[in-house]
mmCIF file of C-alpha atoms in Angstrom:
data_model
loop_
_atom_site.group_PDB
_atom_site.id
_atom_site.type_symbol
_atom_site.label_atom_id
_atom_site.label_comp_id
_atom_site.label_asym_id
_atom_site.label_seq_id
_atom_site.Cartn_x
_atom_site.Cartn_y
_atom_site.Cartn_z
ATOM 1 C CA MET A 1 -14.427 36.449 -54.862
ATOM 2 C CA GLU A 2 -13.104 40.003 -54.610
ATOM 3 C CA ARG A 3 -16.235 41.226 -56.393
ATOM 4 C CA VAL A 4 -18.643 39.348 -54.086
ATOM 5 C CA SER A 5 -20.791 41.703 -52.016
ATOM 6 C CA TRP A 6 -21.556 40.971 -48.346
ATOM 7 C CA ASP A 7 -25.045 42.291 -48.990
ATOM 8 C CA ASP A 8 -25.540 39.571 -51.618
ATOM 9 C CA VAL A 9 -24.200 36.967 -49.178
ATOM 10 C CA ARG A 10 -26.513 38.194 -46.417
ATOM 11 C CA ILE A 11 -29.525 37.835 -48.709
ATOM 12 C CA PHE A 12 -28.312 34.389 -49.799
ATOM 13 C CA LEU A 13 -28.322 33.293 -46.146
ATOM 14 C CA HIS A 14 -31.948 34.367 -45.762
ATOM 15 C CA VAL A 15 -33.006 32.570 -48.953
ATOM 16 C CA ALA A 16 -31.092 29.395 -48.023
ATOM 17 C CA ARG A 17 -32.826 29.273 -44.645
ATOM 18 C CA ALA A 18 -36.278 30.160 -45.955
ATOM 19 C CA GLY A 19 -36.116 27.909 -49.027
ATOM 20 C CA ASN A 20 -38.355 30.400 -50.767
ATOM 21 C CA LEU A 21 -37.808 33.843 -52.321
ATOM 22 C CA SER A 22 -41.045 35.352 -51.047
ATOM 23 C CA ARG A 23 -40.468 34.275 -47.415
ATOM 24 C CA ALA A 24 -36.900 35.590 -47.575
ATOM 25 C CA ALA A 25 -38.139 38.884 -49.015
ATOM 26 C CA LYS A 26 -40.683 39.191 -46.218
ATOM 27 C CA SER A 27 -38.063 38.609 -43.509
ATOM 28 C CA LEU A 28 -35.735 41.139 -45.160
ATOM 29 C CA HIS A 29 -38.535 43.709 -45.689
ATOM 30 C CA ILE A 30 -37.716 44.069 -49.390
ATOM 31 C CA ASP A 31 -39.547 42.945 -52.517
ATOM 32 C CA GLN A 32 -39.067 39.533 -54.096
ATOM 33 C CA SER A 33 -37.561 40.882 -57.317
ATOM 34 C CA THR A 34 -34.778 42.557 -55.332
ATOM 35 C CA VAL A 35 -33.987 39.270 -53.585
ATOM 36 C CA SER A 36 -33.932 37.444 -56.928
ATOM 37 C CA ARG A 37 -31.628 40.074 -58.423
ATOM 38 C CA HIS A 38 -29.131 39.768 -55.552
ATOM 39 C CA ILE A 39 -29.042 35.972 -55.844
ATOM 40 C CA ALA A 40 -28.537 36.175 -59.619
ATOM 41 C CA GLN A 41 -25.697 38.663 -59.140
ATOM 42 C CA LEU A 42 -24.038 36.448 -56.541
ATOM 43 C CA GLU A 43 -24.260 33.377 -58.779
ATOM 44 C CA TYR A 44 -22.826 35.405 -61.665
ATOM 45 C CA GLU A 45 -19.839 36.554 -59.594
ATOM 46 C CA LEU A 46 -19.215 33.021 -58.292
ATOM 47 C CA GLY A 47 -19.716 31.425 -61.691
ATOM 48 C CA LEU A 48 -21.789 28.600 -60.177
ATOM 49 C CA SER A 49 -25.418 27.935 -59.304
ATOM 50 C CA LEU A 50 -26.298 28.101 -55.612
ATOM 51 C CA PHE A 51 -29.819 26.678 -55.885
ATOM 52 C CA ASP A 52 -31.741 24.021 -57.739
ATOM 53 C CA ARG A 53 -35.045 25.596 -58.729
ATOM 54 C CA ALA A 54 -38.399 23.806 -58.796
ATOM 55 C CA ARG A 55 -42.082 24.746 -58.508
ATOM 56 C CA SER A 56 -42.059 23.677 -54.864
ATOM 57 C CA GLY A 57 -39.279 26.125 -54.051
ATOM 58 C CA LEU A 58 -35.505 26.331 -53.889
ATOM 59 C CA THR A 59 -33.069 23.705 -52.666
ATOM 60 C CA LEU A 60 -29.357 24.242 -52.244
ATOM 61 C CA SER A 61 -27.091 22.796 -54.914
ATOM 62 C CA GLU A 62 -24.035 20.846 -53.788
ATOM 63 C CA PHE A 63 -21.955 23.979 -54.244
ATOM 64 C CA GLY A 64 -24.642 25.976 -52.421
ATOM 65 C CA LYS A 65 -24.390 23.664 -49.414
ATOM 66 C CA ARG A 66 -20.628 24.213 -49.201
ATOM 67 C CA PHE A 67 -21.072 27.931 -49.701
ATOM 68 C CA LEU A 68 -23.697 28.067 -46.939
ATOM 69 C CA LYS A 69 -21.365 26.401 -44.449
ATOM 70 C CA SER A 70 -18.603 28.889 -45.198
ATOM 71 C CA THR A 71 -20.831 31.954 -45.175
ATOM 72 C CA GLU A 72 -22.434 30.938 -41.864
ATOM 73 C CA ALA A 73 -18.924 31.008 -40.387
ATOM 74 C CA MET A 74 -18.534 34.516 -41.831
ATOM 75 C CA GLU A 75 -21.838 35.541 -40.261
ATOM 76 C CA THR A 76 -20.772 34.181 -36.882
ATOM 77 C CA GLY A 77 -17.530 36.106 -37.145
ATOM 78 C CA PHE A 78 -19.525 39.247 -37.829
ATOM 79 C CA PHE A 79 -21.645 38.720 -34.708
ATOM 80 C CA LYS A 80 -18.509 38.151 -32.627
ATOM 81 C CA LEU A 81 -17.012 41.340 -34.036
ATOM 82 C CA LYS A 82 -20.129 43.249 -32.979
ATOM 83 C CA ASP A 83 -19.788 41.832 -29.467
ATOM 84 C CA GLU A 84 -16.164 42.946 -29.279
ATOM 85 C CA LEU A 85 -16.768 46.412 -30.696
ATOM 86 C CA PHE A 86 -19.903 47.102 -28.699
ATOM 87 C CA ALA A 87 -18.993 45.526 -25.370
ATOM 88 C CA PRO A 88 -20.684 46.737 -22.154
ATOM 89 C CA GLY A 89 -19.804 50.375 -21.659
ATOM 90 C CA ALA A 90 -19.691 51.216 -25.351
ATOM 91 C CA GLU A 91 -22.076 53.814 -26.699
ATOM 92 C CA GLN A 92 -24.176 51.456 -28.847
ATOM 93 C CA ARG A 93 -26.428 48.981 -27.043
ATOM 94 C CA GLN A 94 -26.235 45.299 -27.846
ATOM 95 C CA SER A 95 -29.356 43.245 -28.397
ATOM 96 C CA VAL A 96 -30.233 39.637 -27.680
ATOM 97 C CA ARG A 97 -33.360 38.008 -29.116
ATOM 98 C CA LEU A 98 -35.293 35.487 -27.053
ATOM 99 C CA GLY A 99 -37.901 33.482 -28.934
ATOM 100 C CA THR A 100 -40.631 31.491 -27.211
ATOM 101 C CA MET A 101 -44.345 30.665 -27.227
ATOM 102 C CA GLU A 102 -46.972 33.232 -26.281
ATOM 103 C CA GLY A 103 -48.103 31.487 -23.096
ATOM 104 C CA ILE A 104 -44.770 31.165 -21.339
ATOM 105 C CA ALA A 105 -43.761 34.634 -22.530
ATOM 106 C CA SER A 106 -46.867 36.451 -21.300
ATOM 107 C CA LEU A 107 -47.629 34.408 -18.199
ATOM 108 C CA TYR A 108 -44.137 33.733 -16.860
ATOM 109 C CA LEU A 109 -41.186 35.404 -18.568
ATOM 110 C CA THR A 110 -42.690 38.883 -18.273
ATOM 111 C CA ASP A 111 -42.406 38.437 -14.498
ATOM 112 C CA VAL A 112 -38.718 37.439 -14.478
ATOM 113 C CA LEU A 113 -37.170 39.333 -17.397
ATOM 114 C CA PRO A 114 -37.376 42.791 -15.753
ATOM 115 C CA GLU A 115 -34.684 41.554 -13.358
ATOM 116 C CA PHE A 116 -32.448 40.694 -16.322
ATOM 117 C CA GLN A 117 -32.922 44.209 -17.680
ATOM 118 C CA ARG A 118 -32.002 45.647 -14.279
ATOM 119 C CA LEU A 119 -28.847 43.521 -14.140
ATOM 120 C CA HIS A 120 -27.896 44.211 -17.779
ATOM 121 C CA PRO A 121 -29.148 47.665 -18.776
ATOM 122 C CA GLU A 122 -26.590 47.711 -21.610
ATOM 123 C CA ILE A 123 -28.501 44.939 -23.446
ATOM 124 C CA LEU A 124 -31.673 45.491 -25.444
ATOM 125 C CA LEU A 125 -33.821 42.402 -24.878
ATOM 126 C CA GLU A 126 -36.033 41.398 -27.819
ATOM 127 C CA LEU A 127 -38.839 39.014 -26.828
ATOM 128 C CA VAL A 128 -40.348 37.297 -29.883
ATOM 129 C CA THR A 129 -43.442 35.116 -29.480
ATOM 130 C CA SER A 130 -45.026 32.707 -31.924
ATOM 131 C CA SER A 131 -47.433 29.782 -31.916
ATOM 132 C CA GLN A 132 -45.095 28.103 -34.408
ATOM 133 C CA ARG A 133 -41.486 27.005 -34.264
ATOM 134 C CA ILE A 134 -38.869 29.748 -34.075
ATOM 135 C CA HIS A 135 -35.706 28.503 -35.757
ATOM 136 C CA VAL A 136 -32.567 29.415 -33.842
ATOM 137 C CA ASN A 137 -30.395 27.626 -36.396
ATOM 138 C CA GLN A 138 -31.857 29.976 -39.012
ATOM 139 C CA ARG A 139 -31.023 32.978 -36.812
ATOM 140 C CA GLU A 140 -34.671 33.909 -36.177
ATOM 141 C CA ALA A 141 -33.665 34.178 -32.511
ATOM 142 C CA ASP A 142 -30.484 33.860 -30.444
ATOM 143 C CA ILE A 143 -32.199 31.687 -27.811
ATOM 144 C CA PHE A 144 -35.442 29.716 -27.953
ATOM 145 C CA ILE A 145 -37.354 28.556 -24.883
ATOM 146 C CA GLY A 146 -39.854 25.840 -25.783
ATOM 147 C CA PHE A 147 -41.420 22.524 -24.915
ATOM 148 C CA PHE A 148 -39.292 20.395 -27.241
ATOM 149 C CA GLU A 149 -35.630 19.714 -27.965
ATOM 150 C CA SER A 150 -34.273 21.294 -31.138
ATOM 151 C CA LEU A 151 -32.189 18.863 -33.171
ATOM 152 C CA GLY A 152 -31.038 21.350 -35.816
ATOM 153 C CA ARG A 153 -27.496 21.588 -37.064
ATOM 154 C CA GLY A 154 -25.167 23.516 -34.791
ATOM 155 C CA MET A 155 -27.642 23.651 -31.911
ATOM 156 C CA ASP A 156 -27.071 23.217 -28.183
ATOM 157 C CA ALA A 157 -30.237 22.068 -26.408
ATOM 158 C CA GLU A 158 -30.567 21.885 -22.619
ATOM 159 C CA ARG A 159 -33.531 20.714 -20.558
ATOM 160 C CA ILE A 160 -33.872 23.449 -17.933
ATOM 161 C CA GLY A 161 -37.185 22.580 -16.308
ATOM 162 C CA ARG A 162 -40.282 20.404 -16.073
ATOM 163 C CA PHE A 163 -43.773 21.629 -15.238
ATOM 164 C CA ALA A 164 -47.276 20.303 -14.677
ATOM 165 C CA LEU A 165 -50.461 21.233 -16.505
ATOM 166 C CA TYR A 166 -53.819 21.032 -14.733
ATOM 167 C CA LEU A 167 -57.480 21.261 -15.624
ATOM 168 C CA TYR A 168 -59.027 24.577 -14.578
ATOM 169 C CA ALA A 169 -62.638 25.668 -14.174
ATOM 170 C CA ALA A 170 -64.482 28.859 -13.326
ATOM 171 C CA PRO A 171 -66.994 28.811 -10.435
ATOM 172 C CA VAL A 172 -69.805 29.563 -12.903
ATOM 173 C CA TYR A 173 -68.965 26.404 -14.873
ATOM 174 C CA ALA A 174 -69.066 24.317 -11.712
ATOM 175 C CA GLU A 175 -72.464 25.793 -10.795
ATOM 176 C CA ARG A 176 -73.975 25.067 -14.212
ATOM 177 C CA HIS A 177 -72.419 21.709 -15.073
ATOM 178 C CA GLY A 178 -70.890 20.270 -11.926
ATOM 179 C CA LEU A 179 -67.361 18.883 -11.838
ATOM 180 C CA PRO A 180 -65.833 15.489 -12.651
ATOM 181 C CA ARG A 181 -65.073 13.379 -9.596
ATOM 182 C CA ASN A 182 -62.755 10.875 -11.279
ATOM 183 C CA LEU A 183 -60.853 10.417 -14.552
ATOM 184 C CA GLY A 184 -63.657 8.329 -16.012
ATOM 185 C CA GLN A 185 -66.037 11.307 -15.848
ATOM 186 C CA LEU A 186 -63.773 13.673 -17.823
ATOM 187 C CA SER A 187 -65.291 12.673 -21.170
ATOM 188 C CA GLY A 188 -68.675 14.000 -20.049
ATOM 189 C CA HIS A 189 -67.509 17.615 -19.859
ATOM 190 C CA SER A 190 -66.848 20.457 -22.337
ATOM 191 C CA TYR A 191 -63.384 21.822 -23.034
ATOM 192 C CA ILE A 192 -61.515 24.759 -24.542
ATOM 193 C CA GLY A 193 -58.452 23.792 -26.572
ATOM 194 C CA TYR A 194 -56.208 24.528 -29.531
ATOM 195 C CA VAL A 195 -57.210 24.826 -33.191
ATOM 196 C CA GLU A 196 -56.070 21.447 -34.502
ATOM 197 C CA ASP A 197 -54.909 22.467 -37.975
ATOM 198 C CA GLN A 198 -52.772 25.269 -36.512
ATOM 199 C CA ILE A 199 -50.864 23.060 -34.089
ATOM 200 C CA GLN A 200 -47.256 22.767 -35.242
ATOM 201 C CA ILE A 201 -45.799 21.628 -31.923
ATOM 202 C CA ASP A 202 -47.029 18.231 -30.727
ATOM 203 C CA ALA A 203 -46.126 19.061 -27.132
ATOM 204 C CA VAL A 204 -49.133 21.407 -26.840
ATOM 205 C CA ARG A 205 -51.577 18.528 -27.355
ATOM 206 C CA TRP A 206 -51.643 18.186 -23.565
ATOM 207 C CA LEU A 207 -55.427 18.096 -23.286
ATOM 208 C CA GLN A 208 -55.572 15.002 -25.513
ATOM 209 C CA ASP A 209 -52.996 13.309 -23.279
ATOM 210 C CA LEU A 210 -55.521 13.516 -20.445
ATOM 211 C CA VAL A 211 -58.804 13.309 -22.374
ATOM 212 C CA PRO A 212 -58.229 11.323 -25.605
ATOM 213 C CA ASP A 213 -61.365 12.586 -27.382
ATOM 214 C CA PRO A 214 -62.449 15.783 -25.609
ATOM 215 C CA HIS A 215 -65.746 17.487 -26.412
ATOM 216 C CA LEU A 216 -64.416 20.857 -27.574
ATOM 217 C CA ILE A 217 -66.826 23.736 -27.097
ATOM 218 C CA CYS A 218 -64.396 26.403 -28.322
ATOM 219 C CA VAL A 219 -60.845 26.418 -29.751
ATOM 220 C CA SER A 220 -58.158 29.087 -30.108
ATOM 221 C CA SER A 221 -54.542 29.249 -31.219
ATOM 222 C CA SER A 222 -53.848 31.429 -28.147
ATOM 223 C CA MET A 223 -53.308 30.040 -24.651
ATOM 224 C CA LEU A 224 -54.294 33.406 -23.191
ATOM 225 C CA ALA A 225 -57.554 33.438 -25.141
ATOM 226 C CA GLN A 226 -58.322 29.905 -23.924
ATOM 227 C CA MET A 227 -57.724 30.941 -20.336
ATOM 228 C CA PHE A 228 -59.945 34.020 -20.503
ATOM 229 C CA LEU A 229 -62.673 32.082 -22.292
ATOM 230 C CA ALA A 230 -62.594 29.612 -19.391
ATOM 231 C CA THR A 231 -63.165 32.459 -16.915
ATOM 232 C CA LYS A 232 -66.579 32.939 -18.581
ATOM 233 C CA GLY A 233 -67.579 29.412 -17.618
ATOM 234 C CA ILE A 234 -68.043 27.923 -21.082
ATOM 235 C CA GLY A 235 -65.727 24.957 -20.514
ATOM 236 C CA LEU A 236 -62.756 23.423 -18.744
ATOM 237 C CA VAL A 237 -59.276 24.353 -19.894
ATOM 238 C CA MET A 238 -55.828 22.845 -19.432
ATOM 239 C CA LEU A 239 -53.169 25.316 -18.364
ATOM 240 C CA PRO A 240 -49.570 25.135 -17.100
ATOM 241 C CA SER A 241 -48.844 25.742 -13.444
ATOM 242 C CA PHE A 242 -46.748 28.793 -14.319
ATOM 243 C CA ALA A 243 -49.868 30.530 -15.710
ATOM 244 C CA ASN A 244 -50.977 31.157 -12.111
ATOM 245 C CA ALA A 245 -54.545 31.004 -13.417
ATOM 246 C CA GLU A 246 -55.968 31.364 -9.896
ATOM 247 C CA ARG A 247 -55.317 35.118 -10.118
ATOM 248 C CA PHE A 248 -58.013 35.252 -12.823
ATOM 249 C CA GLY A 249 -60.605 33.397 -10.762
ATOM 250 C CA LEU A 250 -60.023 29.856 -12.034
ATOM 251 C CA PHE A 251 -59.391 26.852 -9.810
ATOM 252 C CA ARG A 252 -57.812 23.444 -10.370
ATOM 253 C CA VAL A 253 -60.016 20.428 -10.987
ATOM 254 C CA MET A 254 -58.858 17.081 -9.515
ATOM 255 C CA PRO A 255 -55.227 18.297 -9.242
ATOM 256 C CA GLU A 256 -54.022 15.045 -7.620
ATOM 257 C CA THR A 257 -54.906 12.954 -10.694
ATOM 258 C CA ALA A 258 -55.903 15.221 -13.629
ATOM 259 C CA TYR A 259 -52.541 16.535 -14.809
ATOM 260 C CA VAL A 260 -49.797 15.950 -17.395
ATOM 261 C CA MET A 261 -46.100 16.886 -17.415
ATOM 262 C CA ARG A 262 -43.961 18.712 -19.972
ATOM 263 C CA ASP A 263 -40.274 19.614 -20.243
ATOM 264 C CA VAL A 264 -38.863 23.074 -20.881
ATOM 265 C CA TRP A 265 -35.902 23.242 -23.269
ATOM 266 C CA MET A 266 -33.479 26.054 -23.956
ATOM 267 C CA ASN A 267 -32.079 25.958 -27.477
ATOM 268 C CA VAL A 268 -29.064 28.092 -28.410
ATOM 269 C CA HIS A 269 -26.974 28.279 -31.552
ATOM 270 C CA ARG A 270 -23.631 26.733 -30.612
ATOM 271 C CA GLU A 271 -21.560 29.483 -32.245
ATOM 272 C CA LEU A 272 -23.423 32.241 -30.407
ATOM 273 C CA ARG A 273 -23.739 30.616 -26.995
ATOM 274 C CA TYR A 274 -20.530 32.098 -25.593
ATOM 275 C CA SER A 275 -20.807 35.589 -27.006
ATOM 276 C CA ALA A 276 -21.113 37.987 -24.079
ATOM 277 C CA ARG A 277 -24.631 39.220 -24.842
ATOM 278 C CA VAL A 278 -26.094 35.717 -25.355
ATOM 279 C CA LYS A 279 -24.166 34.109 -22.513
ATOM 280 C CA SER A 280 -25.535 36.630 -20.019
ATOM 281 C CA LEU A 281 -29.155 35.739 -20.865
ATOM 282 C CA VAL A 282 -28.446 31.994 -21.041
ATOM 283 C CA GLU A 283 -26.970 32.006 -17.537
ATOM 284 C CA PHE A 284 -29.784 34.194 -16.180
ATOM 285 C CA LEU A 285 -32.477 31.857 -17.544
ATOM 286 C CA GLN A 286 -30.659 28.748 -16.303
ATOM 287 C CA CYS A 287 -30.544 30.221 -12.809
ATOM 288 C CA ARG A 288 -34.179 31.348 -12.757
ATOM 289 C CA PHE A 289 -35.625 28.063 -13.989
ATOM 290 C CA HIS A 290 -33.431 25.981 -11.684
ATOM 291 C CA GLU A 291 -34.424 28.086 -8.658
ATOM 292 C CA ASP A 292 -38.173 28.026 -9.397
ATOM 293 C CA THR A 293 -39.740 25.030 -7.624
ATOM 294 C CA GLN A 294 -42.591 24.731 -10.134
ATOM 295 C CA PHE A 295 -39.996 23.864 -12.800
ATOM 296 C CA GLY A 296 -38.188 21.293 -10.668
ATOM 297 C CA LEU A 297 -36.383 18.557 -12.597
#
């Protein structure tokens, strides 16, 4: 163990979480052969195999599973050490990474996060957006705000809000096609929605909750693109209340009956939750969502 390099261990953690050498190499910004060489060196020093290798990828061996558990504790200790060494007032800034989906990031969080930066200028906030899952338990982010509860190992998940989604239309759509007057007429209209084969989060199938078999006129993996397409009058679109789509000229269609509800979850790695840098953002987000009436539980 005295010959084991932390650099080899760090690369092992990436490979174990990715389950694939090429994905690990991409996240580390190094080439795949370098990753493979580090893993081989680590296995040589340990005298045991960390992975079972197959065409479909890598799976942890029994020893690898035990080694992962121990090295994750080492990694957590390293993060805690960084917090202690670079506490507020130290020369080097800390960072905290918040992962979430594009829509809630661009249409809501960008309005509230400047206040966090004002309150905590010593922290560099990293806002990471994706249309796919961001894995907090794989350290892709410190905190993840999403529309589902994460059940990963070592995760703390808290429901911090609940919001409504409504159908929206542009005036030009209403002029050309009219508007539905009841739920039974929804199937006779055109819609803008998500690209089906790119949906990885079932919670975003909100349009289908309201209109089981919608006539899709255009699809996009981006909520923002859907919204701006709707402003051109090509179809109806379903958007969350926090999008404040009225500012872009859209209006709600049958808001008393044509809506669905979704929860907002905050997912945090249990071992990072109480580090100073993460705790400050967790508490800020809890307060903001609880105070905002459109996210009332």
